[in-house]
Coordinates of C-alpha atoms and ligand atoms in Angstrom, one line a residue:
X1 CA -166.8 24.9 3.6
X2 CA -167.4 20.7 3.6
X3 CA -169.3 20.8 0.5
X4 CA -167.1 23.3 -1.4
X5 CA -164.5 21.3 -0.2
X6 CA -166.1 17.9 -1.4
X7 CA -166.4 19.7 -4.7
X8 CA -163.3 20.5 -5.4
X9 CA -162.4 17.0 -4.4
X10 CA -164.7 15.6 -6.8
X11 CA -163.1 17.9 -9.8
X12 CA -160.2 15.9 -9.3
X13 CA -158.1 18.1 -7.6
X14 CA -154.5 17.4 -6.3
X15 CA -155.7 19.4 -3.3
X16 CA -152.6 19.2 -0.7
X17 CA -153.7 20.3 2.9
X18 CA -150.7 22.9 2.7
X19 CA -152.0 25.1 0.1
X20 CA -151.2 28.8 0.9
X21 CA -153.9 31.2 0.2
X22 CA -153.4 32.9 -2.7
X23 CA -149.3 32.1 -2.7
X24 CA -147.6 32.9 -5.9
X25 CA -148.5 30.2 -8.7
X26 CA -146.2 28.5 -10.1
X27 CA -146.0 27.9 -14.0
X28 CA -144.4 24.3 -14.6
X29 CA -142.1 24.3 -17.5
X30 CA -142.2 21.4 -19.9
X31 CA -141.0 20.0 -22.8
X32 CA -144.4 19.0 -24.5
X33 CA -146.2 21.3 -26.7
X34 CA -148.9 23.7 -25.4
X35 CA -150.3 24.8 -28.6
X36 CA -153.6 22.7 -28.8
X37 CA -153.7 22.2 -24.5
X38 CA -157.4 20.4 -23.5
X39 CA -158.4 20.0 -19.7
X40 CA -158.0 16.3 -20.1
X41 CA -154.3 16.2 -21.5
X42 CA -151.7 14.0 -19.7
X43 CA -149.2 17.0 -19.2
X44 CA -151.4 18.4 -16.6
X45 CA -150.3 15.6 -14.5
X46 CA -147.1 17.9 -14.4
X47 CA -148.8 20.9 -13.2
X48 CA -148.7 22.4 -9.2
X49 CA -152.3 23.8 -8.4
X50 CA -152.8 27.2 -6.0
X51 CA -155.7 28.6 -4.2
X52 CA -156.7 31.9 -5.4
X53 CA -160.0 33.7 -4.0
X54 CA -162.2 35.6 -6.6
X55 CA -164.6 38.5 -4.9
X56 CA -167.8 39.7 -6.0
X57 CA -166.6 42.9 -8.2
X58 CA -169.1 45.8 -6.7
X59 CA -167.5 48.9 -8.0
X60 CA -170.2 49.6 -10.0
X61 CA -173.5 48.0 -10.1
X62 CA -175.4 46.9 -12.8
X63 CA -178.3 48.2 -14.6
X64 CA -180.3 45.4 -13.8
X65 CA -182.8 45.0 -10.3
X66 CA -183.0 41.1 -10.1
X67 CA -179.7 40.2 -11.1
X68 CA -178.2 42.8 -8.9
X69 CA -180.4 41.7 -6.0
X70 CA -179.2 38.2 -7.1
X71 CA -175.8 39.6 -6.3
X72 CA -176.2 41.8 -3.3
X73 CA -174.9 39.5 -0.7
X74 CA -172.5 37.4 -2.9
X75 CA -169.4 35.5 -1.7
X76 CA -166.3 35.3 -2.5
X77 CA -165.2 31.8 -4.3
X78 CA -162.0 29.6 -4.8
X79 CA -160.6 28.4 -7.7
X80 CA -158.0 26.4 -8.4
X81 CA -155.2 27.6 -11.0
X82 CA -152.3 26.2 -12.5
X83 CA -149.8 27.3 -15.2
X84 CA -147.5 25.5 -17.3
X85 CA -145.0 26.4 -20.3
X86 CA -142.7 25.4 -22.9
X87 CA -140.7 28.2 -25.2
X88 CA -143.6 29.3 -26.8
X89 CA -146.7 29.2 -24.9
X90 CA -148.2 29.3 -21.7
X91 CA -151.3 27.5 -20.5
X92 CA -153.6 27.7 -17.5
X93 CA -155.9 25.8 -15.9
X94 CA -158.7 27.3 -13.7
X95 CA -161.1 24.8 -11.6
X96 CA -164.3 26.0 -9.4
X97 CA -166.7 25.2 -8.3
X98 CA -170.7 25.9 -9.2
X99 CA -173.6 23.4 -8.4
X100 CA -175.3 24.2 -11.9
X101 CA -174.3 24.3 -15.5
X102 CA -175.2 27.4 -17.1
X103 CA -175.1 27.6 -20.9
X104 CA -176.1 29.7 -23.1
X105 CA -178.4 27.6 -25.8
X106 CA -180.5 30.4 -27.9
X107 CA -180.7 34.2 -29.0
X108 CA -182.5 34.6 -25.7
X109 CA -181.7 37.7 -23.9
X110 CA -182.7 36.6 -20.7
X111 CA -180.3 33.4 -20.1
X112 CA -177.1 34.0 -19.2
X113 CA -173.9 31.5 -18.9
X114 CA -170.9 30.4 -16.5
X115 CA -167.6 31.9 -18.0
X116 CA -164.1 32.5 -17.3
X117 CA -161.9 35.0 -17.6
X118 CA -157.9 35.5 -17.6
X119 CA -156.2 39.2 -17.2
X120 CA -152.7 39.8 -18.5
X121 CA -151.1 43.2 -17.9
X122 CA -150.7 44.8 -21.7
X123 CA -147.3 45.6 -22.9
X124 CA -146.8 49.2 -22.2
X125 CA -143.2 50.6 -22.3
X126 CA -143.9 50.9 -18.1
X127 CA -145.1 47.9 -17.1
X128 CA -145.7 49.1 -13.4
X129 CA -148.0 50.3 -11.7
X130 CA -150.3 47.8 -12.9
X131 CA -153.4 48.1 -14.7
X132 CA -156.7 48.7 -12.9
X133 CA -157.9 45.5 -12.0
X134 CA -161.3 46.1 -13.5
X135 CA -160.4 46.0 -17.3
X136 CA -157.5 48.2 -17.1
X137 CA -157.3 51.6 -17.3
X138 CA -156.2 54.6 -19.5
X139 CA -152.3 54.1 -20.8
X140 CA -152.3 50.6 -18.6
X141 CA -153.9 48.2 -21.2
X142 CA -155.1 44.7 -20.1
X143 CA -155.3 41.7 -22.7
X144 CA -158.7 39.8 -21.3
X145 CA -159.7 36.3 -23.0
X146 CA -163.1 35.8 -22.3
X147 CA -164.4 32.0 -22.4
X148 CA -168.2 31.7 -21.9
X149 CA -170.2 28.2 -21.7
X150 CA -172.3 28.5 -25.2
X151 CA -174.1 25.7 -26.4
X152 CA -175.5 27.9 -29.2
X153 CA -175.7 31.6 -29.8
X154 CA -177.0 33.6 -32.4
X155 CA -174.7 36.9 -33.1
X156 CA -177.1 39.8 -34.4
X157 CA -174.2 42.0 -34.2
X158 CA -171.1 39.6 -34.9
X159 CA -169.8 39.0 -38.1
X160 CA -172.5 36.2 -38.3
X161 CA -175.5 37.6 -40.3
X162 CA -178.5 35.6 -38.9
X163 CA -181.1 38.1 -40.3
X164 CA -182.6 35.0 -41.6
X165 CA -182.9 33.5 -38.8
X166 CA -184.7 36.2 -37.4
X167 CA -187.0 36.4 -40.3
X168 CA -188.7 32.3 -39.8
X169 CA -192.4 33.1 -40.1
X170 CA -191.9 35.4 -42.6
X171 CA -190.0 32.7 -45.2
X172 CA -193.1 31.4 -46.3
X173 CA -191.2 27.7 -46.6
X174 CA -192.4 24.9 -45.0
X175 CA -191.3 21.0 -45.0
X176 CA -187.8 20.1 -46.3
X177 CA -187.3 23.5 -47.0
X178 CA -187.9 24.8 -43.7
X179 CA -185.7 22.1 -42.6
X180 CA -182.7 23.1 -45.0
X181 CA -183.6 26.6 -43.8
X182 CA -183.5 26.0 -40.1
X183 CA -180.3 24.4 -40.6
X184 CA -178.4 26.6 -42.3
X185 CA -179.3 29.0 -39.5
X186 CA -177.9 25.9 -37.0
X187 CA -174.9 26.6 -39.0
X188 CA -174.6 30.4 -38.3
X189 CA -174.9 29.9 -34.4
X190 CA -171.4 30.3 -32.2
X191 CA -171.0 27.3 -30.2
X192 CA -167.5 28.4 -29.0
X193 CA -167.8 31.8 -27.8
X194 CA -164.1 32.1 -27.5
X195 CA -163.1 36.2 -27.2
X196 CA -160.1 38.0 -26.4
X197 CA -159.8 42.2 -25.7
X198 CA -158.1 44.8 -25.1
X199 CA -159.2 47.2 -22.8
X200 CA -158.6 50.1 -21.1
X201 CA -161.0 50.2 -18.4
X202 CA -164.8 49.5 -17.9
X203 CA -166.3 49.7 -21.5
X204 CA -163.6 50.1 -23.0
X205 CA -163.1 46.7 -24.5
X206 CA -162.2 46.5 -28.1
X207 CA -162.0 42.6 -29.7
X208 CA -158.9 41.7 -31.1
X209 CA -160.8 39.9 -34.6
X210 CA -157.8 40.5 -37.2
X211 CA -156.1 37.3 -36.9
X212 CA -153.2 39.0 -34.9
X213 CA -154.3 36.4 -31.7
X214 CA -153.3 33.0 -31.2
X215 CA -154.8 31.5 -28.1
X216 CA -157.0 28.9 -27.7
X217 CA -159.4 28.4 -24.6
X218 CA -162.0 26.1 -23.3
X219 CA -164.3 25.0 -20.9
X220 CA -166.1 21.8 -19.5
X221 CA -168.2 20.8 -16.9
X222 CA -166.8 18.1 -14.4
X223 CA -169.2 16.6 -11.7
X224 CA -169.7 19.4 -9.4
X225 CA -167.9 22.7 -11.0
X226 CA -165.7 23.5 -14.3
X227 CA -162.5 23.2 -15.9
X228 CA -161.2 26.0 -17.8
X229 CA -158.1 26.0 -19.9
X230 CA -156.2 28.5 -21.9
X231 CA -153.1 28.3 -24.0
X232 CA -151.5 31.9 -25.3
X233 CA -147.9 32.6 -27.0
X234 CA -145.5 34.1 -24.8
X235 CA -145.2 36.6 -26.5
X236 CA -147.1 38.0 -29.4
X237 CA -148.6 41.7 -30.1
X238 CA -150.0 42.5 -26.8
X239 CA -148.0 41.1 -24.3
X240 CA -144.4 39.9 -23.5
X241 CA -144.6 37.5 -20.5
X242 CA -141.2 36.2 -18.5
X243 CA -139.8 36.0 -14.9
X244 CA -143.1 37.1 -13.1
X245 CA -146.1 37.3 -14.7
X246 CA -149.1 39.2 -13.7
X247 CA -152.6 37.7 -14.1
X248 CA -156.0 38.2 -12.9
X249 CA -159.0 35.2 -12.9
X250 CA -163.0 35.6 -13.5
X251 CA -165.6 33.8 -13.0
X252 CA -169.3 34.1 -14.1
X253 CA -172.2 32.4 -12.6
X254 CA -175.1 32.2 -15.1
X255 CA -177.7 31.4 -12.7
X256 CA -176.9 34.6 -11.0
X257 CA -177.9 36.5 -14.1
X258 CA -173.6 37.0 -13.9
X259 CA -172.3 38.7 -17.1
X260 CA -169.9 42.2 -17.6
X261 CA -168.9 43.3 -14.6
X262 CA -171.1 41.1 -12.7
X263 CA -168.3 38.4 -11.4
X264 CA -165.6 37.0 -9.2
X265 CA -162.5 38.6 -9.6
X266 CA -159.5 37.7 -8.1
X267 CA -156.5 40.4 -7.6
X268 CA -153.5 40.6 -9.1
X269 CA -151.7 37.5 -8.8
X270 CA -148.1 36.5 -9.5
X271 CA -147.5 33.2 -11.9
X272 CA -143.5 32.9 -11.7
X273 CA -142.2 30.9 -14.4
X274 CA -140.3 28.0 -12.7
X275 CA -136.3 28.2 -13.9
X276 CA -136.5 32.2 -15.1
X277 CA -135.8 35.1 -12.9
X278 CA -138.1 36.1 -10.9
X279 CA -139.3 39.9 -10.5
X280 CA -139.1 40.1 -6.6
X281 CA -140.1 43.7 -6.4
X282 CA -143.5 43.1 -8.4
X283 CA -144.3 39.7 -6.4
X284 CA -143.5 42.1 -3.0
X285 CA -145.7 44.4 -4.3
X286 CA -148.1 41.9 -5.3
X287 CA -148.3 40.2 -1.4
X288 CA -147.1 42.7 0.7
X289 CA -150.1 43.9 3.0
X290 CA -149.8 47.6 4.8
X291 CA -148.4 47.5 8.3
X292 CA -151.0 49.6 8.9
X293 CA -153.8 49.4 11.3
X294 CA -157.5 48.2 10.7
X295 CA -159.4 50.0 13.5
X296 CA -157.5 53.0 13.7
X297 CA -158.0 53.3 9.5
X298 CA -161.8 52.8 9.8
X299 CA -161.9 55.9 12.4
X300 CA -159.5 57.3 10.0
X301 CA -161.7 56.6 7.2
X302 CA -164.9 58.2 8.7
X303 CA -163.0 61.5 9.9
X304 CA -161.6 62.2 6.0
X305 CA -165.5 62.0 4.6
X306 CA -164.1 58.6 2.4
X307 CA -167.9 57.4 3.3
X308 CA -169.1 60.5 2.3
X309 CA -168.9 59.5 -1.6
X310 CA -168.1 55.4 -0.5
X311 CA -170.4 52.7 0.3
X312 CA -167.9 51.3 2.7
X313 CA -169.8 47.5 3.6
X314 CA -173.2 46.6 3.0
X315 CA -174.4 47.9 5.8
X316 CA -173.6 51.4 3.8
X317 CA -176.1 52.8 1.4
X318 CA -175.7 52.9 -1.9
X319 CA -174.0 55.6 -3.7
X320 CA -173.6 56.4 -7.5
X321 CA -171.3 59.1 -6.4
X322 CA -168.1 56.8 -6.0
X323 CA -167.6 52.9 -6.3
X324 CA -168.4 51.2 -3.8
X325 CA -165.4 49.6 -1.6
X326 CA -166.9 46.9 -0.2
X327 CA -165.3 44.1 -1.9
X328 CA -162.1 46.3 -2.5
X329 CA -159.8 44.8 0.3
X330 CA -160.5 41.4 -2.4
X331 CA -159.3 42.1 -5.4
X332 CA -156.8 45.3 -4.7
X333 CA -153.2 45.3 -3.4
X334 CA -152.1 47.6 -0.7
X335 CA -149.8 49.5 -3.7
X336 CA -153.0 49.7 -5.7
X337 CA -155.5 51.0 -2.5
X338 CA -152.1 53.4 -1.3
X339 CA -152.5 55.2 -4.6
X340 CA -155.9 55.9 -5.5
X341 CA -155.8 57.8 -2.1
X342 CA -152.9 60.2 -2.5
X343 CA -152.8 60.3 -6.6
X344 CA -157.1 59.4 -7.5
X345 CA -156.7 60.1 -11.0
X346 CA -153.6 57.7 -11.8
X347 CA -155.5 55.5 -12.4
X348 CA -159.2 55.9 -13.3
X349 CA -162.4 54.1 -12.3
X350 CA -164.5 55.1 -15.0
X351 CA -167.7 54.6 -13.2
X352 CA -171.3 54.7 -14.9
X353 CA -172.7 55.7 -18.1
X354 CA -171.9 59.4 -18.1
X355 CA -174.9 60.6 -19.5
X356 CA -177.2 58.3 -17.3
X357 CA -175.3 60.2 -14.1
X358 CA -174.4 63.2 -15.5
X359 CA -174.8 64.8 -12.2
X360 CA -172.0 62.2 -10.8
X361 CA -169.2 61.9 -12.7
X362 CA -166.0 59.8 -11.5
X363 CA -163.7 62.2 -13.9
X364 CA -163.8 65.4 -15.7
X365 CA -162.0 66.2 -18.8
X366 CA -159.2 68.7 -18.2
X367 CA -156.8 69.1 -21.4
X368 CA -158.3 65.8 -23.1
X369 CA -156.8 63.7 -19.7
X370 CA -159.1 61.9 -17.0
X371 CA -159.1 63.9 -13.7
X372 CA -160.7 62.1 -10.9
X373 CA -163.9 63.3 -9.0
X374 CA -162.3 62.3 -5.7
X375 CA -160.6 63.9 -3.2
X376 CA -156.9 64.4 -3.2
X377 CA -155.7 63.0 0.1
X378 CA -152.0 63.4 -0.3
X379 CA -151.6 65.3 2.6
X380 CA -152.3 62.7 4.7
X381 CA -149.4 61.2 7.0
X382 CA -147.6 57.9 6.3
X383 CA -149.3 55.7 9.3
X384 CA -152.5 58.0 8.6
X385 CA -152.4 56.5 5.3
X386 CA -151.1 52.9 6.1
X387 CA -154.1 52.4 8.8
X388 CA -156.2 53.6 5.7
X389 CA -155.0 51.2 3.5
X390 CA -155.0 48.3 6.2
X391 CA -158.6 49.0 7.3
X392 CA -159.4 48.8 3.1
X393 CA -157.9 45.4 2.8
X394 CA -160.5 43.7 5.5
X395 CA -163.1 44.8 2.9
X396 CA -164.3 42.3 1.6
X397 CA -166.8 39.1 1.3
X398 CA -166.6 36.0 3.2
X399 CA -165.6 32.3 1.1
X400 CA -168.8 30.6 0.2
Ligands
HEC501 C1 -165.8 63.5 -3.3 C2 -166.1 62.1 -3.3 C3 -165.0 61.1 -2.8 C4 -164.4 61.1 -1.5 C5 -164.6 62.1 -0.3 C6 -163.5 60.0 -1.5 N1 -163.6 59.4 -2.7 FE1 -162.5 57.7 -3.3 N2 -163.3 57.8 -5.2 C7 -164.2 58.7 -5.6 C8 -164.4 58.5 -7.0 C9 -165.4 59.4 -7.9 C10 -163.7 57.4 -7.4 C11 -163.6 56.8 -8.8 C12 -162.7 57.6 -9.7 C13 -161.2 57.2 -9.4 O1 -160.8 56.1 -9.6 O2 -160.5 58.1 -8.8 C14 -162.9 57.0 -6.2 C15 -162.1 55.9 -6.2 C16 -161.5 55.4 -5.0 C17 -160.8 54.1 -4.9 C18 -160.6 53.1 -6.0 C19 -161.8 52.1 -6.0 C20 -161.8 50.9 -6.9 O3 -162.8 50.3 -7.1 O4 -160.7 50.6 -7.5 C21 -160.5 53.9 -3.6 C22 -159.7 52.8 -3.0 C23 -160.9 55.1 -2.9 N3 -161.6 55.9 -3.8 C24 -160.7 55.3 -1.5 C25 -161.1 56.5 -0.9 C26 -160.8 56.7 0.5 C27 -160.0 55.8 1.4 C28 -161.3 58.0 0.8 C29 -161.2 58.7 2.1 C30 -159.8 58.9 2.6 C31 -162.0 58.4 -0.4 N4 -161.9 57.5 -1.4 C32 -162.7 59.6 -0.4 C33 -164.8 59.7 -4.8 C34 -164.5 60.0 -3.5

């Protein structure tokens, strides 16, 4: 706790003693421009910083053996957010903290870099419920912008064609022009890997490349952790934010082999913008826990099978038969938990590669919609259910 706390210190933070976990943030409106926002300009001075907790995301893991042993045991982390806006923009800034600087320098497959993340709810005609928190989910879009730290990265597949590059030994150059070769290949290399989605859940992820974006994000390194910023129109082709807004913050640690789903993730989290009205019924849905309780929802838990298909805490085995839920009380609400019990295909977790697990599937296909794998529990009583959904929300990692 002491050194994360001496970290965050040394970022610069206006850390008060009073800082609620995970309250509401508040977006700070002001009169200067957002458009072209940096982590070092003076209207941050303006800003109100909040602590929100990001969890290890283990729904799914990844295909990978050492960066998921990496992972097993990972924490959960703070950052530091804050939100300002004028008419046309908003901008955020996310601090955390991580002891090493990851970048990605090369077309290496095996280095992988710090990033961060911001989730906005898509514009759907129905904003609520919200979006599954991991990417979104079918008919409840997510707009992600993805920042990762690249020093240089060569894009096979981009719209960069670095066939040449591949191609060095076999140019049959040497001297200066090997040296005007190399360099035009220098010039083909992304050194601000700067994306933004849309998705629809896990995999689903389409690039938004046609221009139709205006954002503009960034990341450095300060002594001890980083500084992210973004800056996004209010309102453009893909979302309409006012009054409440609903976001969700990532982090990737490179030196954990962190990339995809391998992350911290934070919930749903209201940013109210300061001076508009504010959408009680989403922030209450957004903070309210389930009166339920804990011990009597774990007994509850293991007397309806959940554990059955669920890894339920580490101490569970693994299964590929359902995601595992033991990071779920992190970076779910109660609403959210309440109905993937008693309506499982609402929203869909879309699980692994179907044809990998063909013999566990999350969904079938029933009349081209996704019907969940999972039991329906509807029938279960209200405090039934509440004691459930109470005993859900202490799952979850510890604060590094
Ligand atoms: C027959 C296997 C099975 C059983 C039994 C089962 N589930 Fe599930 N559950 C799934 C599958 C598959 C999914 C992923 C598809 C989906 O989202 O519905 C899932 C999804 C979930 C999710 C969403 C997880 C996430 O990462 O967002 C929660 C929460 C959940 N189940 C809770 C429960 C609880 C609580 C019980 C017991 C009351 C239970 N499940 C029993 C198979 C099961």
């Amino acid at each position: 706790m002491n050194k994360i706390l001496t970290s965050l210190l040394s970022l610069g933070l206006a850390c008060s003693a009073a800082l609620a976990a995970d309250a509401a943030i508040t977006a700070v409106k002001v009169t200067d421009s957002l458009k072209a926002i940096k982590a070092d300009s003076a209207v941050w001075s303006k800003a109100k910083f909040s602590s929100v907790t990001l969890y290890p995301q283990t729904a799914i893991e990844m295909n990978d053996k050492k960066a998921n042993a990496l992972c097993e045991n990972a924490k959960a982390k703070k950052a530091q957010v804050a939100a300002l806006y004028d008419g046309k923009s908003i901008a955020l800034m996310v601090k955390w903290a991580d002891g090493t600087k990851d970048l990605q320098t090369g077309a290496t497959s095996t280095e992988y870099s710090d990033g961060f993340a911001v989730q906005f709810a898509g514009a759907t005609a129905k904003p609520q419920p919200l979006p599954y928190i991991g990417m979104g989910s079918v008919g409840r879009p997510v707009v992600v912008h993805l920042q990762k730290a690249t020093e240089k990265v060569y894009e096979p597949n981009g719209n960069k064609d670095v066939s040449i590059q591949v191609n060095r030994q076999q140019t049959d150059v040497f001297g200066k022009e090997l040296a005007a070769f190399d360099a035009k290949v220098a010039a083909l290399a992304v050194t601000d890997y700067e994306r933004v989605f849309v998705g629809e859940g896990f995999r689903s992820l389409t690039e938004i490349k046609d221009g139709s974006m205006k954002a503009e994000s960034a990341m450095i390194y300060g002594t001890s952790g980083w500084i992210g910023t973004l800056s996004r129109p209010l309102k453009d082709d893909y979302v309409n934010l006012s009054g409440t807004v609903p976001v969700s913050i990532a982090v990737w640690d490179g030196s954990k082999m962190g990339r995809n789903g391998l992350k911290n993730l934070s919930a749903w989290i209201a940013i109210n913008l300061d001076g508009q009205k504010q959408n009680a019924a989403l922030i209450a849905d957004l903070t309210t826990d389930s009166k339920g309780n804990a011990a009597k929802g774990k007994e509850a838990a293991e007397s309806n099978g959940c554990s059955g298909c669920h890894q339920m805490t580490s101490a569970d085995s693994k299964s590929f038969m359902a995601p595992s839920l033991k990071n779920v009380g992190g970076y779910s609400t109660a609403s959210y938990l309440r109905e993937s019990i008693v309506k499982p295909s609402a929203a869909i977790v879309p699980g692994y590669n179907r044809n990998a697990h063909s013999n566990t599937p999350w969904y079938n296909i029933e009349k081209g919609k996704r019907i969940s794998t999972m039991t329906d529990y509807s029938h279960l009583d209200k405090n039934t259910l509440d004691d459930i959904v109470a005993y859900l929300e202490t799952l979850k990692a510890e604060v590094e």
